[in-house]
Short mmCIF file of C-alpha atoms and ligand atoms in Angstrom, two decimals:
data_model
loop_
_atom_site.label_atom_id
_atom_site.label_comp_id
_atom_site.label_asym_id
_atom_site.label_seq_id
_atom_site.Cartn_x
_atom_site.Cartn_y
_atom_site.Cartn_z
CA UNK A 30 7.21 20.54 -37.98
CA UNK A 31 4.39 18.61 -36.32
CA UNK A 32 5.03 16.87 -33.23
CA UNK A 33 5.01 13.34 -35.25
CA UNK A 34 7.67 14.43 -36.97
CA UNK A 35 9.67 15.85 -34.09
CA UNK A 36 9.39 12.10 -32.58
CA UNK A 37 10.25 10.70 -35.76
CA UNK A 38 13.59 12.16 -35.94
CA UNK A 39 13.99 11.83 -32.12
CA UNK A 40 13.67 7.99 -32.47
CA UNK A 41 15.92 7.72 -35.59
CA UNK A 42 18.40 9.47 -33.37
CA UNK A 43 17.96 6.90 -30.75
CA UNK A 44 17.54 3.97 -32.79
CA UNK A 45 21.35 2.79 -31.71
CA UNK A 46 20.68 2.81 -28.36
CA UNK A 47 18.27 0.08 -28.23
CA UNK A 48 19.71 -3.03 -26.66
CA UNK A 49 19.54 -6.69 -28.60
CA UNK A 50 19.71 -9.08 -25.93
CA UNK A 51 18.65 -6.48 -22.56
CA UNK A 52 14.50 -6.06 -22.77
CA UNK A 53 12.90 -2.88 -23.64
CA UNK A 54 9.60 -2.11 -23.99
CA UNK A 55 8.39 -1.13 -27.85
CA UNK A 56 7.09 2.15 -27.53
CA UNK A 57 6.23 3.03 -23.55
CA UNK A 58 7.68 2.83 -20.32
CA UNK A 59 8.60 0.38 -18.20
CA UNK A 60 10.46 0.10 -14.92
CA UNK A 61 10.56 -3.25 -12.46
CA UNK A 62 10.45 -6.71 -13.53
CA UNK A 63 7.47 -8.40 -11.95
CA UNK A 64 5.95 -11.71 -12.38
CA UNK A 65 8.87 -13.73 -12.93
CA UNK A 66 7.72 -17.69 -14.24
CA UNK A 67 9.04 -20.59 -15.72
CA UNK A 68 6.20 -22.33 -17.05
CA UNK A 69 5.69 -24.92 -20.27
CA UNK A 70 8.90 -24.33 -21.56
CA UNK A 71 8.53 -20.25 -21.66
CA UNK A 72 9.97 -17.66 -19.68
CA UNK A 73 7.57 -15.04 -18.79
CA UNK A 74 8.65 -11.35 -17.83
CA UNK A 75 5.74 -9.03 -16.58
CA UNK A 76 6.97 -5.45 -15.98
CA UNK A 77 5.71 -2.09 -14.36
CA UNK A 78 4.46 -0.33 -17.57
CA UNK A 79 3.14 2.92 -18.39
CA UNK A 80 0.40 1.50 -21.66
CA UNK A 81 -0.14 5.36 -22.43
CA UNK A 82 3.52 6.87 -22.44
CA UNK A 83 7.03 7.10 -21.67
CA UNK A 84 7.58 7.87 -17.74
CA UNK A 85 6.05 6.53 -15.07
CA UNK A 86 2.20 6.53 -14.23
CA UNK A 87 -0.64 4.45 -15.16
CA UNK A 88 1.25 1.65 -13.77
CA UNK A 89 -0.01 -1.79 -15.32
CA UNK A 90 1.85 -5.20 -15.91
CA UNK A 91 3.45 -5.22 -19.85
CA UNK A 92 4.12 -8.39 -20.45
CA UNK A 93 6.97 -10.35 -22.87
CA UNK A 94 7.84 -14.43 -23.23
CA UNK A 95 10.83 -15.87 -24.40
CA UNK A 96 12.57 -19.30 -25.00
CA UNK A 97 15.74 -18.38 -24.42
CA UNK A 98 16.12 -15.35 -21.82
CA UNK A 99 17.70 -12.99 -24.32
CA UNK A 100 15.27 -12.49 -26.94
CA UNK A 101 12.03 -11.74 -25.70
CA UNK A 102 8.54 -10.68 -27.58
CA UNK A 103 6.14 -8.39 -26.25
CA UNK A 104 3.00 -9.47 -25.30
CA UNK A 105 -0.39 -7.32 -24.41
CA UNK A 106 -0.59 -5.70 -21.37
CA UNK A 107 -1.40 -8.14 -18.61
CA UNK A 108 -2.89 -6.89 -15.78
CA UNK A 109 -4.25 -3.03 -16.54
CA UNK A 110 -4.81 -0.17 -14.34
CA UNK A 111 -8.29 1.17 -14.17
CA UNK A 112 -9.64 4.83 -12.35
CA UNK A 113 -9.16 3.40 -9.01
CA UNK A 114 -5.90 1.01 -8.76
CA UNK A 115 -3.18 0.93 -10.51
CA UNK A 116 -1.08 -2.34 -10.60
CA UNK A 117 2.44 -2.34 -8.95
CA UNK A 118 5.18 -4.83 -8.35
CA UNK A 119 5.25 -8.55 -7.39
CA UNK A 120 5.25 -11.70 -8.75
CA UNK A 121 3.49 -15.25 -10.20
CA UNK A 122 3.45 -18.83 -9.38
CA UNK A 123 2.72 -21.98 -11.49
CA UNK A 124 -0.41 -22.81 -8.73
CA UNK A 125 0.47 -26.82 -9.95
CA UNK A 126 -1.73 -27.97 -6.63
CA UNK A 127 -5.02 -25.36 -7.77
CA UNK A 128 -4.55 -24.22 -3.89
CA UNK A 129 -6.37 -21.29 -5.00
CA UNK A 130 -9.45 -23.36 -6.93
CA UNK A 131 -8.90 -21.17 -10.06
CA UNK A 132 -8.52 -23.83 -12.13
CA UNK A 133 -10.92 -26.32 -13.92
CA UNK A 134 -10.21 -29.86 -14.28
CA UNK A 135 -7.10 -30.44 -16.38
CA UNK A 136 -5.98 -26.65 -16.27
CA UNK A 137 -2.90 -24.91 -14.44
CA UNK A 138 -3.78 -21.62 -13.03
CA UNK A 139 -1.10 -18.79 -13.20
CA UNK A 140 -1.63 -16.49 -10.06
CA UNK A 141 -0.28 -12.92 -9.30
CA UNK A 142 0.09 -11.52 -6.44
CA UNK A 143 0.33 -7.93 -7.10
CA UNK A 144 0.73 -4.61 -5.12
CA UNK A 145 -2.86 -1.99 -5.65
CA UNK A 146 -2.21 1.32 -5.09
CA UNK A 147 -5.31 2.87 -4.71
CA UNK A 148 -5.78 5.71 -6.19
CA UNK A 149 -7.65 9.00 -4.80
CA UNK A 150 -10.90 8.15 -7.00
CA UNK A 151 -11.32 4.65 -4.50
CA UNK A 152 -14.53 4.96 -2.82
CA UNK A 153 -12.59 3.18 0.35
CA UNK A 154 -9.25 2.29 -0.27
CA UNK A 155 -7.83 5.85 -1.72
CA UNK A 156 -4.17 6.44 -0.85
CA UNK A 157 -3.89 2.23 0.70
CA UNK A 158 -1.30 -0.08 -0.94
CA UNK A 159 -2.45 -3.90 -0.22
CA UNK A 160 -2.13 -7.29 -2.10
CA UNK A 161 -4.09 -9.09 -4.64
CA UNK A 162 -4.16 -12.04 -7.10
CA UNK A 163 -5.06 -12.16 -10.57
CA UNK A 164 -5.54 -15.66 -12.51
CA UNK A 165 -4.47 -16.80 -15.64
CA UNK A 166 -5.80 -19.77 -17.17
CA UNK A 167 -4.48 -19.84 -20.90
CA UNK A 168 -0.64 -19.60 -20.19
CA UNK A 169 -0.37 -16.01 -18.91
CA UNK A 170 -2.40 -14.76 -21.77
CA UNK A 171 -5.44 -13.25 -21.07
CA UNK A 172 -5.63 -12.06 -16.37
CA UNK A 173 -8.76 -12.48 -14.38
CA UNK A 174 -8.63 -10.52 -11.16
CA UNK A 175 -10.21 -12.22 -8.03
CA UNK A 176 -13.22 -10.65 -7.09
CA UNK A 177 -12.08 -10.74 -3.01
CA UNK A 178 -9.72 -8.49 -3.50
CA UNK A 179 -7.09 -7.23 -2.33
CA UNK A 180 -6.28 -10.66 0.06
CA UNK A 181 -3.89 -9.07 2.33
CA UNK A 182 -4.25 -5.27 3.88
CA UNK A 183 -2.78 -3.88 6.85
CA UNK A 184 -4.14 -0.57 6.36
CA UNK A 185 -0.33 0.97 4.85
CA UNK A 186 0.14 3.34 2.62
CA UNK A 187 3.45 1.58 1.72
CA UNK A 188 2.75 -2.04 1.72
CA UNK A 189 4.27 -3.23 -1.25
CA UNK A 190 6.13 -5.98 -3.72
CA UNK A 191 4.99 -9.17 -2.89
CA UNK A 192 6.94 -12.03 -3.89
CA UNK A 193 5.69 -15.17 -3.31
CA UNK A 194 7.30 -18.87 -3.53
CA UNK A 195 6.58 -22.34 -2.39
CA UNK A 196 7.73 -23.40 0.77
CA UNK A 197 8.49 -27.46 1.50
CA UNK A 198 8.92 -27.31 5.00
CA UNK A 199 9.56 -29.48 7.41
CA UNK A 200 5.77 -31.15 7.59
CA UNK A 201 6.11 -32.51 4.13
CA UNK A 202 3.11 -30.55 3.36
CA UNK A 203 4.42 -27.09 2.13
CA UNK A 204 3.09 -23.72 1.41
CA UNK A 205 3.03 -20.42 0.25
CA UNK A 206 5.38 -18.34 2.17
CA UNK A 207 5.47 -14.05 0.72
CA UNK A 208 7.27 -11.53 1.43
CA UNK A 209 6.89 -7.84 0.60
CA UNK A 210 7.89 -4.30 2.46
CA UNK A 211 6.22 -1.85 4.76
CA UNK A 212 9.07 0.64 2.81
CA UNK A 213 9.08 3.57 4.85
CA UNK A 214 9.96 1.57 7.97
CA UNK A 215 12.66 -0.59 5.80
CA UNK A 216 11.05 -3.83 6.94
CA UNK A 217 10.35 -7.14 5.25
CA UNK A 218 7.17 -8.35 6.49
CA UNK A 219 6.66 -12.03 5.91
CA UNK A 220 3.31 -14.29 5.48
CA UNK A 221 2.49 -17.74 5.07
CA UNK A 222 -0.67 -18.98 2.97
CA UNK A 223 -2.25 -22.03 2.33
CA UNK A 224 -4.34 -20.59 -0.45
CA UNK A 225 -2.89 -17.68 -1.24
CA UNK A 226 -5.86 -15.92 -0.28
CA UNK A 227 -5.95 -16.37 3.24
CA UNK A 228 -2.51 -14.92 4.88
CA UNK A 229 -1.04 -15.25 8.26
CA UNK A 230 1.37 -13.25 9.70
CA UNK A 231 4.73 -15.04 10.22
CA UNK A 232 7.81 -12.30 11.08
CA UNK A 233 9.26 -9.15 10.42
CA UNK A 234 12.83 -8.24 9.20
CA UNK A 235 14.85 -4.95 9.21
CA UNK A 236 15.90 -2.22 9.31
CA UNK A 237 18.55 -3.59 8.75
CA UNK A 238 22.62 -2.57 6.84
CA UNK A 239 21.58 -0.11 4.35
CA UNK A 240 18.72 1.74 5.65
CA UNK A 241 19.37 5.18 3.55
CA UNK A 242 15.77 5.09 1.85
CA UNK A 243 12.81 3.21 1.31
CA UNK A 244 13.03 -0.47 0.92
CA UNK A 245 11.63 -2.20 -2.39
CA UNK A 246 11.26 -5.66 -4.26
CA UNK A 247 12.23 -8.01 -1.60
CA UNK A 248 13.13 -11.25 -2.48
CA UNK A 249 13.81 -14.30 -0.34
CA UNK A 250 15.37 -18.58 -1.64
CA UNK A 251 17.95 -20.86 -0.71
CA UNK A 252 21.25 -20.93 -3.01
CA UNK A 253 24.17 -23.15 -2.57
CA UNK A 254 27.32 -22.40 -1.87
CA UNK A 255 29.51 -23.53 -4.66
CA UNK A 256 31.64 -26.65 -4.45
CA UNK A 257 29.98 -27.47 -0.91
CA UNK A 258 26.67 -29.65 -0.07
CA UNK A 259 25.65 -26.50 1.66
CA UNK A 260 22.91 -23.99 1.19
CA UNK A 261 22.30 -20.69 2.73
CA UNK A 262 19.06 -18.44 2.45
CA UNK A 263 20.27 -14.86 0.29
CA UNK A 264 17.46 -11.96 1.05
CA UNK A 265 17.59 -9.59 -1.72
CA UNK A 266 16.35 -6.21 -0.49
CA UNK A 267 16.58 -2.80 -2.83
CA UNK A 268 16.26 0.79 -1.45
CA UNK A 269 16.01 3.89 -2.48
CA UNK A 270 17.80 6.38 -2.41
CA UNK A 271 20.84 5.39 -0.17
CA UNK A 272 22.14 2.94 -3.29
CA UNK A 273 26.04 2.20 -3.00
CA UNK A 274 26.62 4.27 -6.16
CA UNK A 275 23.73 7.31 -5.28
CA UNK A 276 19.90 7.01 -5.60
CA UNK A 277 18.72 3.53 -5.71
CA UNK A 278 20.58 -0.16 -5.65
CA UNK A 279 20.52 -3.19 -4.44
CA UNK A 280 21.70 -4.70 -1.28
CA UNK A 281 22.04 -8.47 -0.17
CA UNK A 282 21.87 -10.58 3.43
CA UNK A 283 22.94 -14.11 3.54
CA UNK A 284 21.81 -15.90 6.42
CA UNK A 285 19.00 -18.53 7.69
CA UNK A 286 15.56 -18.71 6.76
CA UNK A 287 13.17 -21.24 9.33
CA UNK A 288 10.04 -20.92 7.80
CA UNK A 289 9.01 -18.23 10.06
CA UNK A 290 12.01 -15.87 10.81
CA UNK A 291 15.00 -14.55 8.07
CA UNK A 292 17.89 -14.61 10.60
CA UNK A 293 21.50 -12.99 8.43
CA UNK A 294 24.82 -14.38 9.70
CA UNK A 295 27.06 -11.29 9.29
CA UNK A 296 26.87 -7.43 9.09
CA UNK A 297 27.72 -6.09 5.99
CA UNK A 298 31.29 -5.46 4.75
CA UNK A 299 30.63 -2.96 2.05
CA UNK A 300 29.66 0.70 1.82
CA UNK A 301 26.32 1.49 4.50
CA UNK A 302 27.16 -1.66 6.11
CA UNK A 303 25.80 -3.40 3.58
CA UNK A 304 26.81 -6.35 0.69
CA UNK A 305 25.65 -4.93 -2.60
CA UNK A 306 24.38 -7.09 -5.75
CA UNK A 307 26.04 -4.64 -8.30
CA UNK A 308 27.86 -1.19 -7.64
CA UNK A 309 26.42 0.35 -11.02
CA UNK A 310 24.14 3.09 -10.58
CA UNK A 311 21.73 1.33 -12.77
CA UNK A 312 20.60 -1.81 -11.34
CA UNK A 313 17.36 -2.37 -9.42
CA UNK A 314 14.75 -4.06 -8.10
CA UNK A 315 16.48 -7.27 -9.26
CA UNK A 316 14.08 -10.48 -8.29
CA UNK A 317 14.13 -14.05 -9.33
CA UNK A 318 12.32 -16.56 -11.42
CA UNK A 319 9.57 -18.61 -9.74
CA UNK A 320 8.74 -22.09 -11.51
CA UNK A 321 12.58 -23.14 -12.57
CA UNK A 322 13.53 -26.45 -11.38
CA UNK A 323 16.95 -27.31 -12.85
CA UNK A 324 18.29 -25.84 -9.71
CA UNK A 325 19.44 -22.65 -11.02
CA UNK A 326 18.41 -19.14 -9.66
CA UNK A 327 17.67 -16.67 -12.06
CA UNK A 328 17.25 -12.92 -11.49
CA UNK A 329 16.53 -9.94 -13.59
CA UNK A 330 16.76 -6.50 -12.56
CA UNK A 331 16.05 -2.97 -13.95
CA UNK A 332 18.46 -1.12 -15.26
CA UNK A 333 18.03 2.39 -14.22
CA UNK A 334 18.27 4.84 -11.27
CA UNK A 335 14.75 6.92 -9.83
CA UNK A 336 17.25 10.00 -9.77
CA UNK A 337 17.16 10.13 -13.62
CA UNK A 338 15.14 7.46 -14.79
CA UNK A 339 12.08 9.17 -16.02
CA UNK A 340 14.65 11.80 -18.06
CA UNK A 341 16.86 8.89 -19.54
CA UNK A 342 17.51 10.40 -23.64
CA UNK A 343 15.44 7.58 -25.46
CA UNK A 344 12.47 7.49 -27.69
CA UNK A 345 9.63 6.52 -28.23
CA UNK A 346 10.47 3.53 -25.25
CA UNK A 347 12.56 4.56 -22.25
CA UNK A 348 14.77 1.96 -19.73
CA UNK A 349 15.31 -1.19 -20.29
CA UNK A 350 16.03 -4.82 -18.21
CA UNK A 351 19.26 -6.06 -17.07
CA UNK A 352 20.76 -9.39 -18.93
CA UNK A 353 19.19 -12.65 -17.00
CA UNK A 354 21.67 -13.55 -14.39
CA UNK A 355 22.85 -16.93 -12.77
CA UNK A 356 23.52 -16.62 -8.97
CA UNK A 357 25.59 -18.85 -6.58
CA UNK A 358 27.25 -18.41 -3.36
CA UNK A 359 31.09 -18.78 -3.40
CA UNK A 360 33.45 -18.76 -0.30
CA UNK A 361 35.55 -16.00 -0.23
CA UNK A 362 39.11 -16.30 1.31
CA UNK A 363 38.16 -14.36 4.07
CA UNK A 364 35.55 -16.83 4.82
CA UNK A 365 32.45 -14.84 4.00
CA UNK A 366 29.66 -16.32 1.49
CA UNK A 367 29.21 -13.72 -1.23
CA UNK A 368 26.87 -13.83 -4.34
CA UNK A 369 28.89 -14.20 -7.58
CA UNK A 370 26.70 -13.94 -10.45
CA UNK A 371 26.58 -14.58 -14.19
CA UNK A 372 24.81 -13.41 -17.35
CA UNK A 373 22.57 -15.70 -19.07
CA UNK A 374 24.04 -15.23 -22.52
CA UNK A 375 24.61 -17.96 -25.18
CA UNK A 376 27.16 -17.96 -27.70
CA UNK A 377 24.06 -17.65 -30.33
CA UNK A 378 22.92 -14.36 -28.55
CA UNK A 379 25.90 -12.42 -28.78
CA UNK A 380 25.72 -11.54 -32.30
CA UNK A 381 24.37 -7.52 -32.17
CA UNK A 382 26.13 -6.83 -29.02
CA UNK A 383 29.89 -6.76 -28.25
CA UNK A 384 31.18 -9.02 -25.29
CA UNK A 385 34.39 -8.39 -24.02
CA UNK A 386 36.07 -11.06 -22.08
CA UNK A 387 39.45 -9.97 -20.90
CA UNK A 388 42.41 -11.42 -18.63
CA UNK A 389 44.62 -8.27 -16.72
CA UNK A 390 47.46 -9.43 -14.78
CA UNK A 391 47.24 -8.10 -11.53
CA UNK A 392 50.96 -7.44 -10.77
CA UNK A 393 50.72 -4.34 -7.43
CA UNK A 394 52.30 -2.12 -9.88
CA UNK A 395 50.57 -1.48 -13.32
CA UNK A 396 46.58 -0.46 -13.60
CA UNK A 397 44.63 -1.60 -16.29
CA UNK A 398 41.66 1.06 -17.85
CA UNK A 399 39.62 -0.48 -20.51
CA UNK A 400 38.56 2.10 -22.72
CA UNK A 401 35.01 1.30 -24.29
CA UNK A 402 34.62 3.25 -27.38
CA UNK A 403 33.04 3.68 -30.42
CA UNK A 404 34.00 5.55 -33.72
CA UNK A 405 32.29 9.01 -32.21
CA UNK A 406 34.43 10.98 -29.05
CA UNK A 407 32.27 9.69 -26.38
CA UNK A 408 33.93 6.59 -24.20
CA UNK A 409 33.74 5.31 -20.88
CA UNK A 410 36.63 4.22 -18.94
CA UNK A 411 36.92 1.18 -16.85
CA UNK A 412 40.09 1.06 -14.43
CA UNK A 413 40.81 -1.95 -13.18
CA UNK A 414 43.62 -0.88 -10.04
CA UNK A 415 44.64 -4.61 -8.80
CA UNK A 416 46.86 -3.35 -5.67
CA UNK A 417 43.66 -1.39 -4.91
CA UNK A 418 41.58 -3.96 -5.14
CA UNK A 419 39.29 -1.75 -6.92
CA UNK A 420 37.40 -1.74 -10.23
CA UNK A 421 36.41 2.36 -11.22
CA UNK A 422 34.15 3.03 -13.63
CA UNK A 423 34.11 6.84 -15.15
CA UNK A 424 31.14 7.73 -17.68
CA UNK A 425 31.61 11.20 -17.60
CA UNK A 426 32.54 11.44 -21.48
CA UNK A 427 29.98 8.94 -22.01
CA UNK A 428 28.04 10.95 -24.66
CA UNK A 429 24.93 12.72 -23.76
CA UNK A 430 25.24 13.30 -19.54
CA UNK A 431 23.68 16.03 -19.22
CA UNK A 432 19.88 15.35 -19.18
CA UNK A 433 20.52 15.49 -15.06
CA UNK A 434 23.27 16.54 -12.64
CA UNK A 435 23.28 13.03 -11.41
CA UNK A 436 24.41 11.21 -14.45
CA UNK A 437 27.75 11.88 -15.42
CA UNK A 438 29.11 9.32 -12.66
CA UNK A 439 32.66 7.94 -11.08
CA UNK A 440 31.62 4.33 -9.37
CA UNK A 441 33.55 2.15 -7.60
CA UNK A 442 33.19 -1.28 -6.87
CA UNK A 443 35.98 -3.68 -4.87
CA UNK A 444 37.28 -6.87 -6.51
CA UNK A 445 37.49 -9.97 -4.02
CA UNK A 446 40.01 -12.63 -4.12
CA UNK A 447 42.34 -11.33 -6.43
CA UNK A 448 45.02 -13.61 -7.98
CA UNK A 449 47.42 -13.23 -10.60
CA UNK A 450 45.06 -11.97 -12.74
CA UNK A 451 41.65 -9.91 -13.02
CA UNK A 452 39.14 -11.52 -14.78
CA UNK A 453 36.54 -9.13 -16.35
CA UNK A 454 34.06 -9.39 -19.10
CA UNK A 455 32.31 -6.44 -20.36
CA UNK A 456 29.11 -6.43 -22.11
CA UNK A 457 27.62 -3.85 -24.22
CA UNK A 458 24.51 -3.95 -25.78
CA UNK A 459 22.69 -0.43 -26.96
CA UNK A 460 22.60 2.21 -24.19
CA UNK A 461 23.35 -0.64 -20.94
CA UNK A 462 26.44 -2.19 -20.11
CA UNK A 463 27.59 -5.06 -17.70
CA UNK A 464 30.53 -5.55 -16.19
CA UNK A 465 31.08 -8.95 -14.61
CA UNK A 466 34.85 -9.29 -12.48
CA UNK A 467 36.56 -11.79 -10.59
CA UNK A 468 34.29 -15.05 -11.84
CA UNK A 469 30.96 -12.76 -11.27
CA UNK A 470 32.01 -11.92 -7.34
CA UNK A 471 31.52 -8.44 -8.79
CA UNK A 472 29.35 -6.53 -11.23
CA UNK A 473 28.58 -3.17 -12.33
CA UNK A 474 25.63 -1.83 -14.79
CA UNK A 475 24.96 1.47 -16.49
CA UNK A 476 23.74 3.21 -19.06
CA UNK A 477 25.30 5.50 -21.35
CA UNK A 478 23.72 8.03 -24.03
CA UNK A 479 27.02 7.96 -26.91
CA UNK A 480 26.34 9.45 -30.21
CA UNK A 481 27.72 5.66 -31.96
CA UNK A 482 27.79 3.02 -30.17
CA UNK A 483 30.42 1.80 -27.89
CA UNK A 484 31.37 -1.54 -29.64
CA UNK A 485 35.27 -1.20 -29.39
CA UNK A 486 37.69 -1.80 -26.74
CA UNK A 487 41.38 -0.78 -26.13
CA UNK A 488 43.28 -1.49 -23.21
CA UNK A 489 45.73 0.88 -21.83
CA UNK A 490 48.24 0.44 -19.06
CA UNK A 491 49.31 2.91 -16.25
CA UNK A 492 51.47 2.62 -13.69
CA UNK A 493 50.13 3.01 -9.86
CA UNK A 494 50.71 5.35 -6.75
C1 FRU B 519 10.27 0.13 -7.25
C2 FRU B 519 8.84 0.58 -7.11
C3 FRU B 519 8.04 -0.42 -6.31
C4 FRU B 519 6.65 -0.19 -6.78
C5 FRU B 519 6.85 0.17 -8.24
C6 FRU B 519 5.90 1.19 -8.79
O1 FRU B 519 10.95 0.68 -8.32
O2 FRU B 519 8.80 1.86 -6.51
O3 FRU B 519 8.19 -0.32 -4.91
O4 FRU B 519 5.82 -1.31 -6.61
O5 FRU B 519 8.18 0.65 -8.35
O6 FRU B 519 6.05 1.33 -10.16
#
């Protein structure tokens, strides 16, 4: 057999594990979601991509566009490495003012602000991670680099994942406010611009709650707190390792933002101290859509883990994007502020995936597990323990586990708020499944490897203690 061939059958084999709605790459590798825009009417999603291959290296911005947030085309790569930078995470802005003066008369420049990470061959820079911008002036076709760049260096070999987003302020003026990581000192450094090529140093965050690795993929906006006038600044901050499930994850502050300092009302109540945005082991680097103005805030995350991700069993493309999700804030009944989010997911776009939307009474006595399973012997069970207040997910049957020790997984994530009943809606769609509970106050992604699909559900019930 020739190699071809070997791939051949290894992406037949694999075929069913490709996700409908979730984003994958064709035929590379991909991991965070960068560049997230509104503009004109189409949702752009740049990525870190591997152009040549399927693990991580070469890192470039893929790009895809969409109308709708589920169904998404690939586009050519964006924004390529070359010998002495390669292109890593942050994001884009509709530049509507031309603050930059890319644009011509009658044209709206695109701008990224994007990590380089030098590589050895740099005659200067070699082993440096600062910011730059790249231009787009057809509609995030076709990138220009700015020749001054990179715009922003302090001289770190971990300065990374800028995201950038207008800032009103209080002059009536605005700006460009950024934030990105020094990651080995878990700090959020934050910048204000009025140009985004000149940048001025405005505060410093962390460490802070979880501080069990390196922090990533900052993000920073206001969200309101449902059924209130108010609205609260959420910092999104992922690390890794020290994730709430192992490896890496997501954590959240909610708190005040001034214009020059991020100031978070609370310690964390979860595991490290810390609120978490999901308690999958797959979901990371989750960062939110620049350029929407209906009011809503809309992430997407990846959905793997760095302990496995580069081993994950698909082929020829390997990991995939989370679902876009809706966030708000919603008062808990202990009087904490807690992200509750929501999968973007018309009725239209569930055809090719199964959704799941279930109702569990929550009585003290019985537990619930929702089997997920499909006509092989590979399942994963979901046990919903009400008096616990916990919602335990087991993949350890899940199919193919054993690619790395850290796979086969038992997660646990707490419900909130918990009435009669347990809400929970599952999604599955290929190899990634979401798990939204109590109206979105928790989630919980992963991936799974079966041999069919997992498209059917039974629900069993147990008695507790
Ligand atoms: C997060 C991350 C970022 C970096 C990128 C490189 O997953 O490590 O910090 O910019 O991936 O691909």
């Amino acid at each position: 057999m020739t190699d071809t061939t070997v791939d051949r059958a290894q992406d037949r084999a694999t075929a069913h594990l490709r996700p409908a709605a979730h984003f994958t790459a064709r035929d590379t590798w991909l991991n965070d979601p960068n560049g997230l825009v509104l503009h004109d009417g189409t949702w752009h999603l740049f990525f870190q991509n591997n152009p040549h291959g399927a693990t991580h290296g070469n890192m470039s911005w893929g790009h895809a566009t969409s109308d709708d947030l589920v169904s998404w085309t690939e586009q050519p790569v964006a924004i390529r490495h070359t010998a002495t930078e390669e292109i890593f995470s942050g994001s884009a802005v509709v530049d509507e003012k031309n603050t930059a003066g890319f644009a011509g008369p009658g044209q709206t420049a695109l701008v990224a602000v994007y990590t380089s990470a030098y590589r050895p061959a740099h005659p200067t820079l070699a082993g440096r991670q600062a910011q730059s911008l790249a231009y787009s002036l057809d509609d995030g076709r076709t990138w220009t680099r700015y020749a001054g760049n990179p715009v922003l260096d302090r001289g770190s070999a971990d300065f990374r994942d800028p995201k950038v987003f207008w800032y009103d302020g209080e002059d009536g003026e605005g700006h460009w406010v950024m934030v990105a990581v020094e990651a080995t000192d878990r700090q959020v450094v934050m910048y204000r611009s009025a140009d985004l090529k000149h940048w001025e140093h405005l505060s410093t965050f962390g460490p802070a709650h979880a501080t069990g690795g390196v922090w990533e993929c900052p993000d920073l906006f206001p969200l309101p707190v449902r059924g209130t006038r108010r609205t609260r600044w959420v910092m999104i901050v992922s690390l890794n390792p020290g994730g709430v499930a192992g490896g890496s994850g997501a954590q959240y502050f909610v708190g005040d933002f001034d214009g020059t300092t991020f100031t978070p009302e609370r310690p964390g109540d979860g595991p490290h101290g810390a609120d978490w945005l999901d308690h999958g082991r797959d979901y990371y680097a989750p960062v939110s859509f620049n350029g929407v103005s209906d009011g809503r805030r809309l992430t997407v995350g990846w959905a793997s883990n760095w302990d496995y991700a580069n081993e994950t069993p698909t082929s020829p493309w390997r990991s995939t994007m989370s679902l876009a999700r809706e966030l708000t804030l919603v008062r808990t009944s202990d009087g904490r502020d807690r992200v509750a989010q929501r999968p973007v997911l018309p009725e239209e776009a569930r055809e090719g995936l199964s959704v799941h939307e279930l109702r569990l009474p929550a009585d003290g006595r019985r537990r619930h597990e929702i089997v997920l399973h499909g006509d092989g012997p590979d399942e994963v069970v979901l046990t919903v323990d009400a008096a616990a207040r916990t919602l335990v997910s087991d993949r350890r049957r899940s199919g193919d586990t054993a690619f790395h020790p850290a796979f086969p997984s038992v997660d646990t994530a707490p419900l909130h708020d918990v009435g009669e009943t347990v809400d929970v809606t599952v999604v599955v769609d290929g190899c990634v499944l979401e798990v939204y509970a109590c109206g979105g106050l928790t989630t919980l992604t992963q991936v799974v490897f079966p041999t069919a699909p997992l498209t059917q559900v039974a629900v069993r019930e147990t008695t507790a203690g």
